[in-house]
Short mmCIF file of C-alpha atoms in Angstrom, two decimals:
data_model
loop_
_atom_site.label_atom_id
_atom_site.label_comp_id
_atom_site.label_asym_id
_atom_site.label_seq_id
_atom_site.Cartn_x
_atom_site.Cartn_y
_atom_site.Cartn_z
CA MET A 1 -45.16 29.37 -25.53
CA SER A 2 -42.31 28.74 -23.68
CA HIS A 3 -39.63 25.92 -24.44
CA VAL A 4 -36.51 27.12 -22.73
CA HIS A 5 -35.90 26.43 -19.01
CA PHE A 6 -34.80 28.98 -17.33
CA PRO A 7 -32.73 27.03 -14.04
CA ASP A 8 -33.46 27.89 -10.05
CA PHE A 9 -31.25 30.12 -9.53
CA SER A 10 -32.55 30.70 -5.84
CA GLN A 11 -30.63 28.08 -4.71
CA SER A 12 -27.14 28.05 -3.93
CA LEU A 13 -24.93 25.71 -6.05
CA ARG A 14 -23.49 23.22 -3.76
CA PRO A 15 -19.27 22.77 -4.90
CA VAL A 16 -18.22 19.55 -6.42
CA VAL A 17 -16.16 17.08 -3.54
CA LEU A 18 -14.38 14.14 -5.36
CA ASP A 19 -14.84 10.95 -3.29
CA ALA A 20 -10.87 11.20 -2.58
CA GLU A 21 -11.15 14.24 -0.78
CA ARG A 22 -13.39 12.70 1.07
CA ILE A 23 -12.02 9.35 1.63
CA PRO A 24 -8.84 8.64 4.24
CA PHE A 25 -5.70 7.09 3.16
CA HIS A 26 -6.46 3.53 5.29
CA ALA A 27 -9.45 3.11 3.77
CA ASP A 28 -8.72 2.67 0.50
CA PRO A 29 -10.12 -0.82 -0.47
CA ILE A 30 -7.39 -1.23 -2.38
CA LEU A 31 -5.01 -1.49 0.60
CA ALA A 32 -7.26 -4.51 1.81
CA ALA A 33 -7.04 -5.71 -1.93
CA ILE A 34 -3.30 -5.96 -1.50
CA GLU A 35 -2.79 -7.08 2.04
CA ARG A 36 -5.17 -10.09 1.02
CA HIS A 37 -3.01 -10.69 -2.34
CA SER A 38 0.30 -10.36 -0.40
CA GLU A 39 -0.82 -13.15 2.77
CA ALA A 40 -2.26 -15.95 -0.52
CA TRP A 41 0.99 -15.00 -2.30
CA SER A 42 3.25 -16.01 1.15
CA VAL A 43 1.15 -18.78 1.90
CA PHE A 44 1.41 -20.46 -1.71
CA GLN A 45 4.78 -19.98 -1.05
CA VAL A 46 4.95 -22.53 1.53
CA ALA A 47 2.62 -24.83 0.96
CA PRO A 48 3.15 -28.41 1.11
CA ASN A 49 2.86 -30.20 -2.35
CA GLY A 50 -0.40 -32.05 -3.36
CA GLU A 51 -4.03 -30.83 -2.55
CA THR A 52 -2.84 -27.84 -0.23
CA ALA A 53 -0.77 -26.19 -2.91
CA MET A 54 -3.07 -26.55 -4.82
CA ARG A 55 -6.27 -24.96 -3.42
CA ALA A 56 -3.42 -22.90 -1.90
CA GLU A 57 -2.36 -21.41 -5.66
CA ASP A 58 -6.54 -21.20 -6.49
CA ASP A 59 -6.48 -18.82 -3.24
CA ALA A 60 -3.76 -16.81 -4.86
CA ASP A 61 -5.46 -16.36 -8.01
CA ALA A 62 -8.57 -15.06 -6.77
CA ALA A 63 -6.41 -12.94 -4.52
CA LEU A 64 -4.91 -11.43 -7.80
CA MET A 65 -8.43 -11.43 -9.31
CA ALA A 66 -9.55 -9.34 -7.33
CA LEU A 67 -6.55 -6.49 -6.10
CA LEU A 68 -6.91 -6.00 -9.83
CA GLY A 69 -10.73 -5.31 -10.06
CA THR A 70 -10.70 -3.45 -7.13
CA PRO A 71 -10.72 0.07 -7.31
CA CYS A 72 -7.80 2.97 -5.79
CA ALA A 73 -9.64 5.95 -3.61
CA THR A 74 -6.82 7.65 -3.04
CA ARG A 75 -3.66 9.03 -4.80
CA ALA A 76 -1.49 7.25 -2.28
CA GLY A 77 -3.07 4.00 -2.46
CA MET A 78 -2.92 3.93 -6.42
CA LEU A 79 1.33 4.20 -5.69
CA CYS A 80 0.96 1.00 -3.05
CA LEU A 81 -0.68 -1.05 -6.25
CA ILE A 82 1.99 0.69 -8.79
CA ARG A 83 4.51 -0.46 -5.67
CA HIS A 84 2.68 -4.10 -5.12
CA LEU A 85 2.22 -5.22 -8.92
CA ARG A 86 5.92 -3.72 -9.69
CA TRP A 87 7.27 -6.69 -6.97
CA PHE A 88 4.59 -9.31 -8.09
CA LEU A 89 6.18 -8.56 -11.44
CA VAL A 90 9.21 -8.79 -10.82
CA GLU A 91 8.72 -12.01 -8.23
CA GLU A 92 6.59 -13.59 -11.18
CA ALA A 93 8.25 -12.92 -14.30
CA SER A 94 9.48 -17.05 -14.71
CA ASN A 95 5.40 -18.10 -13.90
CA ALA A 96 4.34 -14.94 -16.65
CA ASP A 97 2.54 -18.47 -18.17
CA SER A 98 1.07 -20.21 -15.57
CA HIS A 99 -0.98 -16.80 -14.90
CA GLY A 100 -2.25 -16.20 -18.19
CA ASP A 101 -5.36 -13.63 -18.40
CA ALA A 102 -4.22 -12.29 -15.32
CA TRP A 103 -0.50 -11.35 -15.92
CA ALA A 104 -1.26 -8.90 -19.11
CA ILE A 105 -4.55 -7.21 -17.27
CA ALA A 106 -1.82 -6.80 -14.18
CA GLN A 107 1.17 -5.43 -16.78
CA ALA A 108 -1.68 -3.53 -18.42
CA ARG A 109 -2.39 -2.38 -14.84
CA GLU A 110 0.63 -1.14 -13.64
CA ALA A 111 1.58 1.12 -16.43
CA ASP A 112 -1.78 2.79 -17.17
CA LEU A 113 -1.47 3.82 -12.81
CA SER A 114 2.17 5.04 -13.88
CA HIS A 115 1.61 6.89 -16.85
CA CYS A 116 -1.52 8.74 -15.02
CA LEU A 117 0.42 9.42 -11.56
CA GLY A 118 3.65 10.40 -13.78
CA VAL A 119 6.09 7.87 -12.41
CA GLU A 120 9.27 6.34 -13.93
CA PRO A 121 9.22 2.80 -15.01
CA VAL A 122 11.05 0.04 -12.60
CA GLN A 123 14.76 0.63 -13.01
CA ARG A 124 16.62 -2.48 -12.46
CA LEU A 125 19.86 -0.92 -10.17
CA PRO A 126 22.04 -2.87 -7.60
CA LEU A 127 22.70 -1.05 -4.53
CA ALA A 128 26.45 -2.15 -3.42
CA PRO A 129 26.28 -0.98 0.40
CA PRO A 130 29.93 -0.75 2.07
CA SER A 131 30.19 -4.91 2.59
CA GLY A 132 29.82 -5.22 -0.85
CA GLY A 133 26.74 -7.21 -1.19
CA LEU A 134 24.25 -6.51 -3.51
CA ILE A 135 21.06 -4.73 -2.46
CA GLY A 136 18.16 -6.52 -4.84
CA PRO A 137 16.41 -4.00 -7.72
CA THR A 138 14.83 -0.57 -6.32
CA ILE A 139 11.93 0.84 -7.69
CA ASP A 140 12.51 5.35 -8.35
CA LEU A 141 8.72 6.84 -8.07
CA ARG A 142 9.58 9.86 -8.60
CA PRO A 143 7.83 11.21 -12.02
CA ALA A 144 9.45 10.84 -14.76
CA PRO A 145 10.63 13.93 -17.75
CA THR A 146 7.95 13.61 -20.97
CA PRO A 147 7.48 16.31 -23.72
CA ALA A 148 4.34 16.61 -21.80
CA ARG A 149 5.49 18.01 -18.89
CA LEU A 150 8.89 20.22 -20.53
CA ALA A 151 6.23 21.79 -22.73
CA ARG A 152 4.10 22.28 -19.40
CA THR A 153 7.91 24.24 -17.95
CA LEU A 154 7.73 26.24 -21.58
CA ALA A 155 4.66 27.66 -21.49
CA VAL A 156 4.73 28.57 -18.13
CA GLY A 157 7.85 30.75 -18.22
CA ALA A 158 6.76 32.02 -21.14
CA GLU A 159 3.55 33.54 -19.36
CA LEU A 160 6.26 34.83 -17.12
CA LEU A 161 8.53 36.70 -19.53
CA ALA A 162 5.35 38.02 -21.11
CA ALA A 163 4.57 39.67 -17.44
CA LEU A 164 7.74 40.84 -17.02
CA VAL A 165 7.50 42.08 -20.41
CA VAL A 166 4.26 43.95 -19.58
CA ILE A 167 4.87 44.87 -16.07
CA GLY A 168 8.56 46.82 -18.15
CA GLY A 169 6.99 48.09 -20.72
CA GLY A 170 3.89 49.76 -18.21
CA CYS A 171 6.91 50.90 -15.82
CA VAL A 172 8.59 52.10 -19.06
CA LEU A 173 6.06 53.90 -20.65
CA THR A 174 4.50 55.49 -17.21
CA GLY A 175 7.39 57.26 -16.74
CA PHE A 176 8.33 58.57 -20.27
CA ALA A 177 4.20 60.14 -20.02
CA SER A 178 5.74 61.74 -16.59
CA LEU A 179 8.41 63.65 -18.88
CA LEU A 180 5.87 64.81 -21.30
#
């Protein structure tokens, strides 16, 4: 009696296709969530005081929680969410206490996505155009230099150097062998 189960090799293996490879950028669900949150936040900003303002605030909070719970399906969607969360965290910094747990979740999600994609944190460096006025803070989405990236670069350089030494040594030994 054999307890070994042999796989059926007569069936060809299908390549694994990730969902991110099948979903086009414009169909990423995070884009709709970002749009809903932006719209709800804008409506709340211009809502008159009273019942309307309270409903608009509730809608904005619900849109924020929906945004924070929506998964990103593409890398571009992740970058859009990072940019939107950075904007939101700067705009609402003075009202952080009123957002409760959503504020901490937004900070954590922005930090996680930034770390995942290797983008630098917000740099608040004002730009000065020739007119002399200042333009608000800028966001730099270039990859941040990290020790892991430096180690990877050094490892690739070392492998390249080792390959050149092996090839060069082989050429030299072949040259000496042909002299004999």
